[in-house]
Coordinates of C-alpha atoms and ligand atoms in Angstrom, one line a residue:
M1 CA -22.6 2.9 18.1
G2 CA -24.6 5.1 15.6
F3 CA -23.1 7.3 13.0
M4 CA -19.3 7.1 12.6
K5 CA -17.0 9.4 10.8
Y6 CA -13.9 8.0 9.1
F7 CA -10.6 9.7 8.7
S8 CA -7.3 8.3 7.6
L9 CA -3.8 9.7 7.2
L10 CA -0.4 8.4 6.3
I11 CA 2.6 9.4 8.4
K12 CA 6.3 9.2 7.3
P13 CA 8.2 9.4 10.6
T14 CA 11.5 9.0 8.9
S15 CA 10.9 10.7 5.6
A16 CA 12.8 8.9 2.8
S17 CA 15.4 7.3 5.2
C18 CA 15.7 3.5 4.7
N19 CA 18.0 0.7 5.8
L20 CA 17.5 -1.1 2.5
N21 CA 18.4 0.0 -0.9
C22 CA 15.7 -1.5 -3.1
R23 CA 16.5 -0.9 -6.7
Y24 CA 13.0 0.1 -7.7
C25 CA 12.0 2.3 -4.7
F26 CA 9.5 4.8 -6.0
Y27 CA 9.7 7.0 -2.9
K28 CA 13.4 7.5 -3.3
D29 CA 12.8 8.6 -6.9
E30 CA 10.1 11.0 -5.8
A31 CA 12.1 12.4 -2.9
K32 CA 15.0 13.1 -5.3
K33 CA 12.7 15.1 -7.5
R34 CA 11.8 17.6 -4.8
S35 CA 13.9 20.4 -3.1
V36 CA 14.4 18.5 0.1
F37 CA 15.3 14.8 -0.3
N38 CA 15.1 13.8 3.4
H39 CA 13.4 15.6 6.3
G40 CA 15.0 13.3 8.9
I41 CA 13.0 12.0 11.8
M42 CA 9.7 13.7 12.7
E43 CA 10.1 15.7 15.9
Y44 CA 8.0 15.0 19.0
S45 CA 6.5 18.5 18.8
M46 CA 5.3 17.8 15.3
V47 CA 3.7 14.5 16.3
E48 CA 1.9 16.5 19.0
T49 CA 0.8 19.2 16.5
I50 CA -0.5 16.7 14.0
M51 CA -2.4 14.7 16.6
D52 CA -3.8 17.8 18.3
R53 CA -5.1 19.0 14.9
I54 CA -6.8 15.8 14.2
L55 CA -8.2 15.0 17.7
N56 CA -9.4 18.5 18.2
Y57 CA -11.1 18.5 14.9
F58 CA -13.3 15.4 15.4
N59 CA -15.8 15.9 18.2
E60 CA -18.0 12.8 17.5
Q61 CA -17.6 9.1 17.0
T62 CA -14.7 8.9 14.5
M63 CA -12.5 6.0 13.3
I64 CA -9.1 7.4 12.7
T65 CA -6.7 5.2 10.7
I66 CA -3.1 6.0 10.8
A67 CA -0.7 4.3 8.4
F68 CA 3.1 4.6 9.2
Q69 CA 5.2 4.4 6.1
G70 CA 8.5 5.5 4.8
G71 CA 11.3 5.1 3.8
E72 CA 11.4 2.7 6.7
P73 CA 9.3 3.9 9.6
T74 CA 10.9 1.7 12.2
L75 CA 14.2 3.7 11.8
A76 CA 12.4 6.4 14.0
G77 CA 13.1 4.0 16.9
L78 CA 10.9 2.4 19.6
E79 CA 11.1 5.5 21.7
W80 CA 9.5 7.6 19.0
F81 CA 6.6 5.1 18.7
N82 CA 6.2 4.9 22.4
H83 CA 6.0 8.6 22.6
F84 CA 3.4 8.7 19.8
F85 CA 1.1 6.1 21.4
D86 CA 1.5 7.7 24.9
Y87 CA 0.5 11.0 23.5
V88 CA -2.4 9.8 21.5
N89 CA -3.7 7.6 24.3
T90 CA -3.6 10.4 26.9
H91 CA -5.2 13.0 24.5
K92 CA -7.8 11.0 22.7
K93 CA -11.5 11.1 23.8
D94 CA -13.7 8.1 24.2
F95 CA -15.3 8.8 20.8
H96 CA -12.0 8.6 19.0
H97 CA -11.3 5.1 17.8
L98 CA -7.8 4.6 16.4
Q99 CA -6.4 1.8 14.2
Y100 CA -2.9 1.5 13.0
T101 CA -1.0 0.0 10.1
L102 CA 2.8 0.0 9.6
Q103 CA 4.5 -0.8 6.4
T104 CA 8.0 -2.2 6.9
N105 CA 10.8 -4.0 5.1
G106 CA 11.0 -6.2 8.3
Y107 CA 14.8 -6.1 8.4
T108 CA 15.3 -5.1 12.0
I109 CA 12.2 -6.4 13.7
N110 CA 13.0 -7.9 17.1
D111 CA 11.1 -8.9 20.2
Q112 CA 10.6 -5.3 21.4
W113 CA 9.0 -4.3 18.0
I114 CA 6.8 -7.4 18.1
E115 CA 5.7 -6.4 21.6
L116 CA 4.9 -2.9 20.4
F117 CA 2.9 -4.2 17.4
Q118 CA 0.9 -6.5 19.8
K119 CA 0.3 -3.9 22.4
H120 CA -1.2 -1.4 19.9
N121 CA -2.8 -4.0 17.6
I122 CA -0.9 -2.7 14.6
L123 CA -1.5 -4.4 11.2
I124 CA 1.9 -5.0 9.6
G125 CA 2.5 -4.7 5.9
L126 CA 5.7 -6.7 5.3
S127 CA 7.5 -6.4 2.0
I128 CA 8.6 -9.8 0.6
D129 CA 9.0 -10.1 -3.1
G130 CA 8.4 -13.8 -3.1
Y131 CA 11.0 -16.5 -3.1
G132 CA 14.7 -15.7 -2.2
Q133 CA 16.2 -15.6 -5.6
I134 CA 13.8 -12.9 -6.9
H135 CA 13.6 -11.0 -3.6
D136 CA 17.3 -10.7 -3.2
R137 CA 17.7 -9.4 -6.8
Y138 CA 16.1 -6.1 -5.9
R139 CA 15.7 -5.8 -2.1
K140 CA 19.3 -5.5 -1.0
S141 CA 20.7 -3.9 2.2
N142 CA 22.5 -0.6 2.1
D143 CA 25.8 -2.5 2.1
D144 CA 24.5 -4.6 -0.8
R145 CA 23.7 -7.8 1.1
P146 CA 20.8 -10.2 0.5
T147 CA 17.9 -9.7 2.9
F148 CA 15.5 -12.5 2.2
D149 CA 16.5 -15.0 5.0
V150 CA 16.3 -12.4 7.7
I151 CA 13.0 -11.1 6.5
L152 CA 11.3 -14.5 6.1
T153 CA 12.5 -15.5 9.6
N154 CA 11.0 -12.3 10.9
Y155 CA 7.7 -13.0 9.1
H156 CA 7.4 -16.3 10.9
R157 CA 8.2 -14.6 14.3
L158 CA 5.4 -12.1 13.7
V159 CA 2.9 -14.8 12.8
Q160 CA 3.9 -16.9 15.8
A161 CA 3.3 -13.8 18.0
K162 CA -0.1 -13.5 16.4
V163 CA 0.6 -10.1 14.9
N164 CA -1.6 -9.5 11.9
V165 CA 0.6 -9.4 8.8
N166 CA -0.1 -8.6 5.2
I167 CA 2.6 -9.6 2.6
L168 CA 3.4 -6.9 0.2
T169 CA 5.0 -8.0 -3.0
V170 CA 6.2 -5.6 -5.7
V171 CA 5.7 -7.3 -9.0
T172 CA 8.6 -6.4 -11.3
H173 CA 8.8 -7.2 -15.0
D174 CA 11.1 -10.0 -13.9
L175 CA 8.8 -11.5 -11.4
A176 CA 5.8 -11.3 -13.8
K177 CA 7.3 -14.3 -15.6
H178 CA 7.2 -16.5 -12.5
A179 CA 3.7 -16.4 -11.2
A180 CA 3.5 -20.1 -10.6
R181 CA 6.7 -20.2 -8.6
L182 CA 5.6 -17.2 -6.6
Y183 CA 2.3 -18.9 -5.8
D184 CA 4.0 -22.0 -4.6
F185 CA 6.1 -19.9 -2.3
Y186 CA 3.1 -18.3 -0.7
R187 CA 1.4 -21.6 -0.3
Q188 CA 4.4 -23.3 1.1
E189 CA 4.9 -20.5 3.7
K190 CA 1.2 -20.5 4.4
M191 CA 0.8 -16.8 3.6
D192 CA -2.8 -15.8 3.8
Y193 CA -3.0 -12.0 3.1
I194 CA -1.2 -10.9 0.0
Q195 CA -1.1 -7.5 -1.7
L196 CA 0.5 -7.4 -5.1
I197 CA 1.8 -4.0 -6.1
P198 CA 2.9 -3.5 -9.7
C199 CA 6.4 -2.0 -9.8
L200 CA 6.2 1.6 -11.0
P201 CA 8.8 3.2 -13.2
P202 CA 10.2 6.5 -11.9
L203 CA 7.8 9.4 -12.5
D204 CA 7.8 10.3 -16.2
E205 CA 10.6 7.8 -17.0
T206 CA 10.8 4.2 -18.1
S207 CA 12.7 1.4 -16.3
V208 CA 13.6 -2.2 -16.9
Y209 CA 12.2 -3.2 -13.5
A210 CA 8.7 -1.7 -14.1
F211 CA 5.6 -3.9 -14.6
K212 CA 4.6 -3.6 -18.2
P213 CA 1.1 -3.8 -19.8
Q214 CA 1.8 -7.2 -21.4
D215 CA 2.7 -8.5 -17.9
Y216 CA -0.8 -8.1 -16.7
P217 CA -2.5 -11.0 -18.6
L218 CA 0.8 -13.0 -18.3
F219 CA 1.3 -12.7 -14.6
F220 CA -2.3 -12.3 -13.2
G221 CA -3.6 -14.8 -15.7
K222 CA -1.2 -17.5 -14.5
L223 CA -1.7 -16.5 -10.9
W224 CA -5.5 -16.8 -11.3
T225 CA -5.1 -20.3 -12.6
C226 CA -2.9 -21.2 -9.6
Y227 CA -5.4 -19.5 -7.3
I228 CA -8.2 -21.7 -8.6
D229 CA -6.1 -24.8 -8.3
G230 CA -5.2 -23.8 -4.7
L231 CA -8.9 -23.3 -3.8
N232 CA -9.6 -26.9 -5.0
H233 CA -6.9 -28.0 -2.5
G234 CA -8.1 -25.9 0.4
Y235 CA -5.7 -22.9 0.2
R236 CA -7.7 -19.7 0.0
P237 CA -5.5 -16.7 0.5
Y238 CA -6.8 -13.1 0.3
I239 CA -5.2 -11.6 -2.7
N240 CA -6.0 -7.9 -3.0
L241 CA -6.3 -7.8 -6.8
F242 CA -8.4 -10.9 -7.1
D243 CA -10.8 -9.9 -4.4
Q244 CA -11.1 -6.5 -6.0
W245 CA -12.0 -8.0 -9.4
M246 CA -14.3 -10.6 -7.9
A247 CA -16.2 -7.7 -6.3
A248 CA -16.0 -5.4 -9.4
T249 CA -17.3 -8.1 -11.8
N250 CA -20.3 -8.4 -9.4
G251 CA -21.1 -4.7 -9.3
I252 CA -19.4 -4.0 -6.0
G253 CA -17.2 -0.9 -5.7
A254 CA -13.6 -1.2 -4.5
A255 CA -12.0 0.2 -1.4
Q256 CA -8.6 0.6 -3.0
C257 CA -7.6 4.0 -4.1
G258 CA -7.9 4.5 -7.9
A259 CA -10.0 1.4 -8.5
N260 CA -13.2 3.6 -8.6
G261 CA -11.7 6.0 -11.1
Y262 CA -11.0 8.9 -8.9
C263 CA -8.3 10.1 -6.5
A264 CA -8.9 10.3 -2.8
M265 CA -7.1 12.6 -0.4
Q266 CA -4.6 10.6 1.6
Y267 CA -3.2 13.3 3.9
V268 CA 0.4 12.1 3.5
S269 CA 2.4 13.7 6.2
E270 CA 6.1 14.1 5.7
A271 CA 8.5 14.2 8.7
D272 CA 8.6 18.0 8.7
G273 CA 4.8 18.2 8.9
S274 CA 4.2 19.0 5.2
V275 CA 1.1 17.4 3.7
Y276 CA 0.7 15.9 0.2
P277 CA -2.5 14.4 -1.3
C278 CA -1.0 11.1 -2.3
D279 CA 2.0 8.9 -1.6
F280 CA 2.8 8.9 -5.3
Y281 CA 2.9 12.7 -5.5
C282 CA 5.0 13.9 -2.5
L283 CA 6.6 16.6 -4.8
D284 CA 7.1 20.3 -4.2
H285 CA 4.2 21.4 -6.4
Y286 CA 1.7 19.1 -4.8
R287 CA 2.6 20.2 -1.3
I288 CA -0.6 21.4 0.2
G289 CA 0.6 23.0 3.4
S290 CA 1.7 22.0 6.9
W291 CA 0.0 20.6 9.9
S292 CA 1.6 23.6 11.7
N293 CA -1.1 25.9 10.3
H294 CA -3.9 23.7 9.0
D295 CA -6.5 21.3 10.2
P296 CA -8.0 18.5 8.1
A297 CA -10.8 20.7 6.6
T298 CA -8.5 23.5 5.4
L299 CA -6.1 21.0 3.9
M300 CA -9.0 19.3 2.1
M301 CA -10.4 22.6 0.7
D302 CA -7.0 24.0 -0.4
D303 CA -6.6 24.8 -4.1
T304 CA -3.7 22.4 -4.5
T305 CA -5.9 19.6 -3.2
T306 CA -8.7 20.5 -5.6
A307 CA -6.4 20.7 -8.5
F308 CA -4.9 17.3 -7.7
L309 CA -8.3 15.7 -7.3
N310 CA -9.5 17.2 -10.6
E311 CA -6.5 16.2 -12.6
T312 CA -7.8 12.7 -13.2
T313 CA -9.4 12.1 -16.6
L314 CA -10.4 8.9 -18.3
P315 CA -8.0 7.9 -21.0
T316 CA -9.4 7.7 -24.6
L317 CA -8.5 4.0 -24.6
C318 CA -11.0 3.4 -21.8
T319 CA -14.0 5.4 -23.2
H320 CA -15.2 2.5 -25.5
C321 CA -13.9 -0.3 -23.3
P322 CA -16.5 -2.9 -22.3
Y323 CA -15.1 -2.9 -18.8
V324 CA -15.1 0.8 -18.1
Q325 CA -18.0 0.7 -15.7
M326 CA -16.1 -1.7 -13.4
C327 CA -12.6 -0.7 -14.0
H328 CA -12.9 3.1 -14.4
G329 CA -9.4 3.4 -16.0
Q330 CA -7.6 2.8 -12.7
C331 CA -5.2 5.0 -10.8
K332 CA -3.6 7.7 -12.9
R333 CA -0.1 7.0 -11.6
Q334 CA -0.2 3.2 -12.1
R335 CA -1.8 3.4 -15.6
V336 CA 1.6 3.4 -17.2
C337 CA 2.0 -0.2 -16.0
F338 CA -1.3 -1.3 -17.4
M339 CA -1.9 0.6 -20.6
D340 CA 0.2 1.2 -23.7
M341 CA -1.5 4.3 -25.0
T342 CA 0.6 4.5 -28.2
N343 CA -0.4 1.1 -29.4
G344 CA -3.9 1.1 -28.0
Y345 CA -3.3 -2.0 -25.8
C346 CA -4.6 -2.5 -22.3
G347 CA -3.3 -5.4 -20.2
I348 CA -6.3 -5.3 -17.8
R349 CA -8.6 -5.6 -20.8
A350 CA -6.7 -8.6 -22.1
F351 CA -6.8 -10.2 -18.7
L352 CA -10.5 -9.7 -18.2
N353 CA -11.3 -10.9 -21.8
E354 CA -9.7 -14.2 -20.8
H355 CA -10.6 -14.6 -17.2
G356 CA -13.5 -12.2 -16.5
S357 CA -16.2 -14.8 -16.6
T358 CA -14.6 -17.2 -14.2
I359 CA -13.7 -14.3 -11.9
H360 CA -17.3 -13.2 -12.0
Q361 CA -18.5 -16.8 -11.2
M362 CA -16.0 -17.2 -8.4
G363 CA -17.1 -13.9 -7.0
Q364 CA -20.7 -15.0 -6.9
H365 CA -19.7 -18.2 -5.2
F366 CA -17.9 -16.2 -2.4
L367 CA -20.7 -13.7 -2.1
K368 CA -23.2 -16.5 -1.5
Q369 CA -20.9 -17.9 1.2
T370 CA -20.6 -14.5 2.9
Y371 CA -24.3 -13.5 2.9
Ligands
SF4_1 S1 -2.9 8.9 -7.9 FE1 -3.7 6.8 -7.6 S2 -3.1 6.3 -5.5 FE2 -2.9 8.5 -5.7 S3 -4.8 9.4 -5.0 FE3 -5.0 9.1 -7.2 S4 -5.9 7.1 -7.5 FE4 -5.2 7.2 -5.4
SF4_2 S1 -9.8 -2.5 -18.9 FE1 -8.2 -1.0 -19.6 S2 -9.1 0.1 -21.3 FE2 -10.7 -0.9 -20.1 S3 -11.4 0.7 -18.7 FE3 -9.9 -0.6 -17.6 S4 -7.9 0.5 -18.0 FE4 -9.4 1.3 -19.4

């Protein structure tokens, strides 16, 4: 196929609207800190503006990745998504290749949604925080009901329908104490693609839910031991963080934002067409502009974007760390969960001190299998 360009953006069709009321939701916190909390549902005309801007901009072989996120994106309704795909499929050129992901809480997935996911080959990121007791503690419906049973049933329906599903688990301070139980749950449910996301505290605040630096060696250390045990018994799930460290300890850069030590432009598109550089920073002073009057290049070159990308600096704690060349000090927004700057403690460093060499060895083993 020759040279291919890559472009990705994140669309929030329903702004901060959600049918669940998760206690630790970082997006609700962010949205509350800007002048407009909720922009409602993205209008069809805005969908068309955004997609015209992108499709007209790329005139050669381009892979365009679109991630739908929220709030809860499915609240935009099936008709919204049908319009979106109809519009893109009638306006795209042969050299435009599109791939889609959709992050959902899975609460209202039914046969029609499953059909849509199959038809457009959408990779689903489904939020399940592990076993019921812990999931239901934080992920409640708007009327305060537990959601676990519904969501686990929907997970199995998706798998049965051969939809590609990644499990997204938010690791709270609470869950960090129960790595082995979490692992047993994944194994029992035969979950193969798992993304673990440390629970963030609200911006510039602390919270009891948030993942703490000491949780890193506690949680990931135990989970790693379970992972090795699982491998010996034929269970080899993809776990984002382990694959990332197995690659990094063998000198391979990561695909995940922040793991290479710098920010990347995410083109986060709010329902009103506003664009922000990163999902963690959809705040007024990071608003770059609107798709109504910008194309990808002018958004990228905007002063707000440059300022955001240049904001990242390596913490002093990292400068003399033996792991800095593979860790790069991580994502600036997530650092608060990994490092206790006041006491000079880093949870990642403690984890790598203990498990770095087995992670490296296991990484080599997998690399040999792959190549
Ligand atoms: S703040 Fe983190 S997630 Fe956002 S662009 Fe920077 S590294 Fe990526
Ligand atoms: S392990 Fe910790 S101290 Fe070392 S580079 Fe990474 S974040 Fe910084």
